[in-house]
Short mmCIF file of C-alpha atoms and ligand atoms in Angstrom, two decimals:
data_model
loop_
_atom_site.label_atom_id
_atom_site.label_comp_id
_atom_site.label_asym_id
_atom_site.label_seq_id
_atom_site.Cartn_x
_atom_site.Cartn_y
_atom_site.Cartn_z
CA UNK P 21 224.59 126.46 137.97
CA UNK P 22 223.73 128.81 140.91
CA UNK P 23 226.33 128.35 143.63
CA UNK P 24 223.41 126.92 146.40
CA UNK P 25 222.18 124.33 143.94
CA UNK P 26 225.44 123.63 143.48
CA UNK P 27 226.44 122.77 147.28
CA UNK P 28 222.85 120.78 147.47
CA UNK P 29 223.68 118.44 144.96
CA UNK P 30 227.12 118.01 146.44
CA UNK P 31 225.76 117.42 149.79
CA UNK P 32 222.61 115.03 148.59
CA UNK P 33 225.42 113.12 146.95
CA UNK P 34 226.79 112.16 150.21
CA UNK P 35 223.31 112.28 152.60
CA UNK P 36 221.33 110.32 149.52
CA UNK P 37 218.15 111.63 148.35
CA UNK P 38 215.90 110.12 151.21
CA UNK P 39 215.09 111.65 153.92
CA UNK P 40 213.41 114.22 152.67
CA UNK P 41 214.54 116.28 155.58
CA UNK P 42 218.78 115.57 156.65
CA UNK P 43 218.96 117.22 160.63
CA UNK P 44 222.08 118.46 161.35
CA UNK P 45 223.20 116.25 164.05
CA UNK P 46 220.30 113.37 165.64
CA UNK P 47 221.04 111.30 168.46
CA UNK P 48 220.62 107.36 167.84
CA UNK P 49 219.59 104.49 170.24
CA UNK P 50 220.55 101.31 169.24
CA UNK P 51 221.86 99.42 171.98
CA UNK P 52 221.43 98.97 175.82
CA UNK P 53 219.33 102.42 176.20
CA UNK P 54 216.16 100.76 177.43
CA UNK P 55 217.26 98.22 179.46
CA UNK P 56 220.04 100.58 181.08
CA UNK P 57 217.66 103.04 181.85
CA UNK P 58 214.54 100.31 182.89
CA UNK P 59 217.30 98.71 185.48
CA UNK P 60 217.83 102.51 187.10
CA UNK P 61 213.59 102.53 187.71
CA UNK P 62 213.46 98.90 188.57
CA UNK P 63 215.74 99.17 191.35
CA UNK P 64 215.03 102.72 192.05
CA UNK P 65 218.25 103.83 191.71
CA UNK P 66 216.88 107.05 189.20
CA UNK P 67 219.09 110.10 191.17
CA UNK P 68 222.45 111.13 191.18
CA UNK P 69 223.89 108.74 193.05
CA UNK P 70 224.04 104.67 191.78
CA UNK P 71 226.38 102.15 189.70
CA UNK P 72 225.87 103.59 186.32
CA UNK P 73 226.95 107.67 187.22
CA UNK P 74 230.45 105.12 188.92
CA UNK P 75 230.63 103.14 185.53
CA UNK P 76 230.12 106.60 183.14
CA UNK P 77 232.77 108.55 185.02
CA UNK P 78 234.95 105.75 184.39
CA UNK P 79 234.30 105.53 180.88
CA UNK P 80 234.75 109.36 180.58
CA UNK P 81 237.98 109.47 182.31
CA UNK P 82 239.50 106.29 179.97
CA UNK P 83 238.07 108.32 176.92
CA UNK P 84 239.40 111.06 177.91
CA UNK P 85 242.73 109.37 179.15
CA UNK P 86 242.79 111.08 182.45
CA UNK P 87 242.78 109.40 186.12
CA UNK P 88 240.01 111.34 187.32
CA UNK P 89 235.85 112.13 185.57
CA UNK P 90 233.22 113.92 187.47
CA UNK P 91 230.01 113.36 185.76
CA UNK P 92 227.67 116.48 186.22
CA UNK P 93 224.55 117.85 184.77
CA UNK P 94 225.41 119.52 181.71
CA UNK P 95 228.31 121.19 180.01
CA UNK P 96 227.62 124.63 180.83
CA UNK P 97 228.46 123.52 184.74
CA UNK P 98 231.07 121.13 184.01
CA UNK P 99 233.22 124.57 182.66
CA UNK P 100 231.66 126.90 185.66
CA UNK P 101 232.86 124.19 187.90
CA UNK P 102 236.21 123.88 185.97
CA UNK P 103 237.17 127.16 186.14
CA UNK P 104 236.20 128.07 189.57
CA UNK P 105 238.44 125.30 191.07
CA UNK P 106 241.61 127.36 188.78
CA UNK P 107 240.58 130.10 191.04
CA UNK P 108 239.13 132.26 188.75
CA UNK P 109 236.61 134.94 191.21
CA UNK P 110 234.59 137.89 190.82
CA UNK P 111 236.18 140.74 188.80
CA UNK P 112 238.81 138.04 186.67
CA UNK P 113 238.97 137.87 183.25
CA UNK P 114 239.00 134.79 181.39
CA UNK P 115 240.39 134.26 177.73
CA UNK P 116 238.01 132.35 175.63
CA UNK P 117 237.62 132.20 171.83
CA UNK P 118 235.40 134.39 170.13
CA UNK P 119 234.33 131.81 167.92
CA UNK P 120 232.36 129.56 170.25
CA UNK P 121 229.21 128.45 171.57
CA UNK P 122 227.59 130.85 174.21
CA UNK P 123 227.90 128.18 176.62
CA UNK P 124 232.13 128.86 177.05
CA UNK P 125 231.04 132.60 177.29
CA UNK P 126 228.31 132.36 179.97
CA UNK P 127 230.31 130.00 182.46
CA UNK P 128 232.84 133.17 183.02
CA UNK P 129 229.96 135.40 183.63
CA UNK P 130 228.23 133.10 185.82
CA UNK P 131 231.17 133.31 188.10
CA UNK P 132 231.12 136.84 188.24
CA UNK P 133 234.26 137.36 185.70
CA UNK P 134 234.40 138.62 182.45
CA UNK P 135 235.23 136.92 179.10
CA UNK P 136 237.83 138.24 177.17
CA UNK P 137 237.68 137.33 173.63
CA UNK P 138 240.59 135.98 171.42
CA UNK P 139 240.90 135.01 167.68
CA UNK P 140 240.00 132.27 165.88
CA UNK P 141 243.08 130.00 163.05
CA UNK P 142 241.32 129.95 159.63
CA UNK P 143 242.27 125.83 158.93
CA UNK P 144 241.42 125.17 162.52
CA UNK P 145 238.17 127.74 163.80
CA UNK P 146 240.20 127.17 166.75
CA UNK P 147 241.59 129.82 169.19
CA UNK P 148 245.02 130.99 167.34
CA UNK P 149 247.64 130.49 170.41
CA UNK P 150 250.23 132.56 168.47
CA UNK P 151 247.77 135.11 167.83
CA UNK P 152 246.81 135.41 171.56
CA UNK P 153 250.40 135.48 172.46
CA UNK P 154 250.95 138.41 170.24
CA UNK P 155 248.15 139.84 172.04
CA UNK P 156 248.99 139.18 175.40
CA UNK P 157 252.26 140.24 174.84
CA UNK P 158 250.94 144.18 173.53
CA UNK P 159 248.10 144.32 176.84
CA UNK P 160 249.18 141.98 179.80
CA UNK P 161 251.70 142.56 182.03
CA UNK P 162 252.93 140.09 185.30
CA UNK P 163 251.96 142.28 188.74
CA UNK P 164 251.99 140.71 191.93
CA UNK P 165 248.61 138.90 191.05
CA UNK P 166 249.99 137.67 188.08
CA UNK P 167 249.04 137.99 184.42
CA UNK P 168 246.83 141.49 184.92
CA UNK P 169 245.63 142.87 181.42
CA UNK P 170 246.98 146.80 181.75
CA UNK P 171 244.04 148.37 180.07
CA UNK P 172 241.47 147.20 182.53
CA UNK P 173 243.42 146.66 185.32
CA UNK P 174 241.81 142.86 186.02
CA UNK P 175 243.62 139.88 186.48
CA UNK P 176 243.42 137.63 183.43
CA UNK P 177 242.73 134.06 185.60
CA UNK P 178 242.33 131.24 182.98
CA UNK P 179 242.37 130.39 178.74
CA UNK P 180 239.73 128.32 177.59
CA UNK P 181 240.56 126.88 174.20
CA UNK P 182 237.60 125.01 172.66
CA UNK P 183 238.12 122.40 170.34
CA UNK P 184 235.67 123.73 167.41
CA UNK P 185 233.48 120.83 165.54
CA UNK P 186 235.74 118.15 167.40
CA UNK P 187 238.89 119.94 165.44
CA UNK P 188 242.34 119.69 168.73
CA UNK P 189 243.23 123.24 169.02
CA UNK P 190 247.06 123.52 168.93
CA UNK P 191 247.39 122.56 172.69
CA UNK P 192 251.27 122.27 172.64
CA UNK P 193 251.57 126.24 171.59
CA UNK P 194 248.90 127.28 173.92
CA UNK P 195 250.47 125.01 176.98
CA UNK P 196 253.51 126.76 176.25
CA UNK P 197 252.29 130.18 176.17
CA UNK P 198 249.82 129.45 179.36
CA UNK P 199 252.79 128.41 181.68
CA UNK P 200 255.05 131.00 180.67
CA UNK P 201 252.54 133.78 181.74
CA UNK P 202 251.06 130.78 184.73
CA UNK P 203 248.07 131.19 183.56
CA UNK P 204 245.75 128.06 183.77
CA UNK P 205 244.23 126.08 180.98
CA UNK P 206 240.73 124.24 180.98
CA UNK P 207 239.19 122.85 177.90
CA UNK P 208 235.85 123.14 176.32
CA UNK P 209 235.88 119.40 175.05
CA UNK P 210 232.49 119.54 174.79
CA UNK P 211 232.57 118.83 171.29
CA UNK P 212 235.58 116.37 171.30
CA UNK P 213 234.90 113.36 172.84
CA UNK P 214 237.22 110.58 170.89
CA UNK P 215 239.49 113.95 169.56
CA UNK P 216 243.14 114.12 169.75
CA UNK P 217 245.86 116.09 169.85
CA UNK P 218 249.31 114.80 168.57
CA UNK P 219 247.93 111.53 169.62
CA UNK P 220 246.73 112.35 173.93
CA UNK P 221 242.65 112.41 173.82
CA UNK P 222 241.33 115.92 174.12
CA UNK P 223 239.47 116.81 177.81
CA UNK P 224 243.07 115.64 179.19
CA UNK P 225 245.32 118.32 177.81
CA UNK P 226 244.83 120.86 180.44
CA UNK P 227 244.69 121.23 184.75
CA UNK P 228 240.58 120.64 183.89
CA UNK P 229 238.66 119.54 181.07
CA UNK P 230 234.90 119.99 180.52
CA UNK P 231 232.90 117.41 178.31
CA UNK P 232 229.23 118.07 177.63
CA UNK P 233 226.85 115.07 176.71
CA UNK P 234 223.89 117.29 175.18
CA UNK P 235 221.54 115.65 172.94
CA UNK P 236 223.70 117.44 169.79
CA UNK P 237 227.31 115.82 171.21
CA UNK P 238 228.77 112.60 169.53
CA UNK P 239 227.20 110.70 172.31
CA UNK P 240 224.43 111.68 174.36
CA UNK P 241 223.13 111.35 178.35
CA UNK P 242 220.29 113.88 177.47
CA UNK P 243 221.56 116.33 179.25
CA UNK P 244 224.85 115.79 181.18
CA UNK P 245 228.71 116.83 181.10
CA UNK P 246 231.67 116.24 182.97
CA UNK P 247 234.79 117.71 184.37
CA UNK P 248 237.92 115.52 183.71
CA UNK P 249 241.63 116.17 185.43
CA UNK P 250 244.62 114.03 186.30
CA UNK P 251 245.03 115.69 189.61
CA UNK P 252 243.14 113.72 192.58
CA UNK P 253 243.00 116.42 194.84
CA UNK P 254 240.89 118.85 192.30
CA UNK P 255 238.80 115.83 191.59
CA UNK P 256 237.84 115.62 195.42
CA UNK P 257 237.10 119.06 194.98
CA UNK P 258 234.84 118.51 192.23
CA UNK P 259 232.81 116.07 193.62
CA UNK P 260 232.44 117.58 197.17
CA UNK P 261 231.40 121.19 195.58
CA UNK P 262 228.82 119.51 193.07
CA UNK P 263 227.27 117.54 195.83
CA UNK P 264 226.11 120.84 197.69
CA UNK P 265 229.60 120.62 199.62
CA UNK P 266 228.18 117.81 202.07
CA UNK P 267 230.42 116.89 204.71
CA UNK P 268 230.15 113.08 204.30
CA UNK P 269 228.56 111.76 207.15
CA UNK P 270 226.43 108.85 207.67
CA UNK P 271 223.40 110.67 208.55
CA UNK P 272 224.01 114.58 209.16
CA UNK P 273 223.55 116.94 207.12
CA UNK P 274 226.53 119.39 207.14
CA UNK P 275 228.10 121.63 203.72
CA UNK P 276 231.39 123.31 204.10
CA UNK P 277 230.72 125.82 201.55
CA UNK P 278 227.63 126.97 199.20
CA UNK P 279 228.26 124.45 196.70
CA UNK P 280 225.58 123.58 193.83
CA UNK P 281 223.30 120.56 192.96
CA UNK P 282 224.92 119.34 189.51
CA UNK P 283 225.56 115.75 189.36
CA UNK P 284 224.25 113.88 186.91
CA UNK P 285 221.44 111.54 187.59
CA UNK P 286 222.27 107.66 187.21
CA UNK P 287 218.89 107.59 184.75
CA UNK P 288 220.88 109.67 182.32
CA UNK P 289 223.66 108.40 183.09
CA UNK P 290 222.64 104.65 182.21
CA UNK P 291 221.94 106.28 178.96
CA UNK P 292 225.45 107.44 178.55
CA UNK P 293 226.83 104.43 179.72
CA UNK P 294 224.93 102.79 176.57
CA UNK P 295 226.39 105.23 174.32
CA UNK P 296 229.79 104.76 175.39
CA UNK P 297 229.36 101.10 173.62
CA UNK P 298 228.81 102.87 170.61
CA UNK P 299 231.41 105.59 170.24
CA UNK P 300 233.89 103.47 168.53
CA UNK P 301 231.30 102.70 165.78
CA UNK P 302 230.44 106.39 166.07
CA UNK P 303 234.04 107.48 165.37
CA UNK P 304 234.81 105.28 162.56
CA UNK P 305 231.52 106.59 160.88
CA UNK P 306 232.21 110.16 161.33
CA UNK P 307 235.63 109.66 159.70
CA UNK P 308 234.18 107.82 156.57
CA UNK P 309 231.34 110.64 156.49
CA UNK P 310 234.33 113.15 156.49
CA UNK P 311 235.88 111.63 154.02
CA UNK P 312 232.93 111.36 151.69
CA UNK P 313 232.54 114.94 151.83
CA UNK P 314 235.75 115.92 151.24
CA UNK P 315 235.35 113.91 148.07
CA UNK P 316 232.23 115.51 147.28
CA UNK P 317 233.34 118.59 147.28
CA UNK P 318 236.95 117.84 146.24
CA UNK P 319 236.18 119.78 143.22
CA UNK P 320 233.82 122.62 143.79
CA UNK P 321 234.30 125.68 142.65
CA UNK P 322 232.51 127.74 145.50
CA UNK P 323 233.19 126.19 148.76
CA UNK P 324 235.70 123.74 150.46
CA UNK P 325 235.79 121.77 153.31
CA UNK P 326 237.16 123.62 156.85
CA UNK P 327 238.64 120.53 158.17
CA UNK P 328 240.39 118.06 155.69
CA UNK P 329 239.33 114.60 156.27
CA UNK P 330 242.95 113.57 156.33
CA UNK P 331 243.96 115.18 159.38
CA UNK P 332 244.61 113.23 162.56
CA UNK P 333 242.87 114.16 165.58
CA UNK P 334 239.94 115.09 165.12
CA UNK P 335 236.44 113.43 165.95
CA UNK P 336 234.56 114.77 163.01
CA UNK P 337 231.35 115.51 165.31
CA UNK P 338 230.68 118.58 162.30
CA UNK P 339 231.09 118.56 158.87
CA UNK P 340 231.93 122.21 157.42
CA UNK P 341 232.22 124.09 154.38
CA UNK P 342 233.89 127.86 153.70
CA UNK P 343 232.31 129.79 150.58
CA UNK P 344 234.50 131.71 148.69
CA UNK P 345 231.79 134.77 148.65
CA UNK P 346 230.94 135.71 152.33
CA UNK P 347 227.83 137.55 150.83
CA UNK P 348 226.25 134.24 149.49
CA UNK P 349 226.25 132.61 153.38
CA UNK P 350 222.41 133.30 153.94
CA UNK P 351 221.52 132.57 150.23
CA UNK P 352 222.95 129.28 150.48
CA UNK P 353 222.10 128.40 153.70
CA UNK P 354 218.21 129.21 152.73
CA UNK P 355 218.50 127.03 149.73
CA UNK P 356 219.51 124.31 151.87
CA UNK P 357 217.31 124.58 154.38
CA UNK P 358 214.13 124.73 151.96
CA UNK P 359 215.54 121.82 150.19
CA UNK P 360 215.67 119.82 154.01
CA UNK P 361 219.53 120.07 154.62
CA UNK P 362 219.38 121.55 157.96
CA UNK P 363 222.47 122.97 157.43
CA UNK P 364 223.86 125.87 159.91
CA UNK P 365 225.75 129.12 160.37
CA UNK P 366 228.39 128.96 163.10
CA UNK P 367 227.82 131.10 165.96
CA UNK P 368 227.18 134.75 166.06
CA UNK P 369 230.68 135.55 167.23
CA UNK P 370 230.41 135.84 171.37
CA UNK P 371 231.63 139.89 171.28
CA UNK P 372 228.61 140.79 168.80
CA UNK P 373 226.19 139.51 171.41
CA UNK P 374 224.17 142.96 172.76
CA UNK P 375 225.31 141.42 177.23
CA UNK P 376 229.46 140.93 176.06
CA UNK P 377 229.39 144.59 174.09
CA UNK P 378 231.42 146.21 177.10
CA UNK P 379 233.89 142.73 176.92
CA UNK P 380 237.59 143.41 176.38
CA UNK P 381 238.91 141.70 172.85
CA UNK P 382 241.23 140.85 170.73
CA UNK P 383 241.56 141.92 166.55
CA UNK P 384 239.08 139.37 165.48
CA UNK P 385 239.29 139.93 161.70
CA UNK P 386 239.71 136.25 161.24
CA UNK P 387 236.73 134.99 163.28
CA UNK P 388 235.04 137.90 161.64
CA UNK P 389 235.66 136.04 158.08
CA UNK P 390 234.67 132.98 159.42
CA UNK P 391 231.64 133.81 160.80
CA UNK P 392 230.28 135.53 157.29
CA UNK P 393 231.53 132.13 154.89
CA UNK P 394 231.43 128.78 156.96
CA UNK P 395 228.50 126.72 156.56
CA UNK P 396 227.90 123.39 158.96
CA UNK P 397 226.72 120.02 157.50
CA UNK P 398 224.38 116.95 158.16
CA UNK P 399 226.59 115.37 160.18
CA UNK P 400 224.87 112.24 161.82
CA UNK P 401 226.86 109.33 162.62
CA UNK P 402 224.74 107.20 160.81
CA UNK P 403 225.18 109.00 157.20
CA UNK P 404 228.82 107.72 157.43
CA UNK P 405 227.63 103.91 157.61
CA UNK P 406 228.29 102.03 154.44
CA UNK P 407 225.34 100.41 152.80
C1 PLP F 523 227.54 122.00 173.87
C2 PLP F 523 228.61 122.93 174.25
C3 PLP F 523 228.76 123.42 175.57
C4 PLP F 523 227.76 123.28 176.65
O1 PLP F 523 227.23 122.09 176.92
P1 PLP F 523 225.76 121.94 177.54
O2 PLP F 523 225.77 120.52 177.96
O3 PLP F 523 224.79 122.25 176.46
O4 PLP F 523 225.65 122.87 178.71
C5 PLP F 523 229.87 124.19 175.87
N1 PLP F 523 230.76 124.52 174.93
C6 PLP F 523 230.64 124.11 173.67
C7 PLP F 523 231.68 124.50 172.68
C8 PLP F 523 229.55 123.32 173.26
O5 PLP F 523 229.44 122.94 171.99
#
């Protein structure tokens, strides 16, 4: 059998033969949506401040397992945010995977720094802390500054890992190699809300985490994010500079800084607040939907599974399969999507987009491989649900 048709009767085993047409990832609205959301325009309360933006940031911070959530308007400016308050300015460079979503990328630029792109584990699609400590060791050196990377001369400011398809990058390795250079962390937990790492949720691992609630994510505000820490004081910070850096006052209007209009409006966030009461459900799905695939391809001679079902940590939010043949990727991925499995490439690798060319890098022969042979799969909560 051709190695496409192959895959497509692996995967239809698991999604079932109906729908015709299996998205990759829909959002679901089975609980207190409407009424959440009717409450915010019956009461008026529709803008970014109100109970429900309180209640979310407290459900994102106890998810997340830190003392402190900052709900804001998407994920994009939950990192920008992030790293900004680390003290990364103009001119710094920032490590962040290669094997990401533009979003980690562009948050570094839209600071004014420059990404710096590291290398990817082949079980995890995660950043590879002991490659990037090989690497820093060969082009970073401490200077009065601190870390400075010798061939452009620019302070390296801040490592991003990003915890790829809900898969916990190794945060104890990267911790370690972070504070011995003092470098600071902040996570892309976008995709790993419920993940964890040797048991501590991921968003809480670093000074700053960054959550986005996209309508793709596990759980969904529409558009929203939020910037999680454990330290009060960068909290404040959050707050005040998302609020156009008002100077709280009863009825003056005076900002301390040029700060930016990104807090999330209580109508979206009454959404999230209804999806919060169905992450649990979510979670347990997206394990059982894991481990369905893993079966289903258990024994398949052209592809496996990227993340094995068995592993602790992870959230599951994407299924995803590795072909043996890199050259088959697009011939597979056609098949599938002409047969309805919206099934996806990862992304084009962030230092083969035409605006990072002049970005400093890593070897990325690993990401490289990646990129050419993993496949993502249906992944919807609700194809986990039993019968
Ligand atoms: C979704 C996502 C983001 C950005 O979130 P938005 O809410 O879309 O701005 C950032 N990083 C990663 C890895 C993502 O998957």
């Amino acid at each position: 059998m051709d190695d496409a048709a192959d895959i497509l009767n692996r995967i239809r085993d698991v999604v079932g033969s109906e729908p015709k047409t299996v998205p990759l990832h829909a959002p679901e609205f089975n609980g207190n949506e409407w009424s959440f959301v009717k409450e915010c325009i019956d009461t008026g309360w529709v803008s970014s401040v109100g109970s429900f933006v309180d209640d979310f940031e407290r459900k994102v911070a106890a998810a997340a397992g830190t003392r402190n959530a900052v709900a804001v308007v998407n994920g994009t400016a939950a990192l920008e945010i992030a790293l900004r308050l680390v003290g990364v300015s103009p001119g710094d460079e920032v490590i962040v995977p290669a094997l990401t979503f533009v979003a980690t990328a562009n948050a570094v630029t839209h600071i004014g720094a420059v990404p710096h792109f590291a290398e990817a584990t082949a079980t995890t699609l995660c950043l590879d802390p002991i490659a990037l400590d090989a690497h820093l060791d060969q082009i970073a050196e401490h200077g009065p500054l601190g870390l400075v990377n010798r061939q452009t001369g620019r302070r390296i400011a801040a490592i991003v890992p990003m915890h790829a398809l809900g898969y916990p990058v190794n945060m104890e390795r990267l911790t370690e190699l972070a504070d011995r250079r003092g470098v600071a962390v902040v996570e892309d937990a976008a995709e790993a809300l419920g993940s964890r790492f040797q048991g501590r949720p991921c968003g809480g691992l670093g000074r700053l985490g960054a959550f986005s609630f996209n309508g793709n994510k596990i759980i969904t505000t529409g558009g929203g994010g939020a910037v999680t820490t454990n330290d009060d004081d960068l909290a404040k910070r959050v707050k005040h500079l998302t609020t156009t850096a008002k100077v709280p006052h009863p009825w003056a209007f005076d900002h301390d800084a040029p700060g930016y209009n990104y807090r999330l409006p209580n109508l979206n966030a009454a959404l999230g607040c209804a999806q919060f009461e169905a992450l649990p459900a979510r979670l347990a799905e997206k394990r059982a939907l894991a481990a369905r695939y893993a079966d289903a391809f258990a024994d398949c001679k052209t592809a496996e599974m990227v993340h094995k079902a068995e592993d602790a940590g992870s959230n599951f939010w994407l299924n995803a399969i590795r072909l043996n043949e890199p050259d088959r990727r697009d011939h597979v991925l056609s098949q599938l999507n002409e047969a309805g499995i919206q099934a996806r490439p990862l992304w084009r690798l962030m230092h083969r987009l035409p605006f990072h060319i002049s970005c400093p890098r890593a070897d990325l022969t690993v990401a490289e491989d990646l990129e050419a042979r993993v496949i993502c799969l249906p992944s919807s909560a609700q194809l986990g649900r039993s019968a």
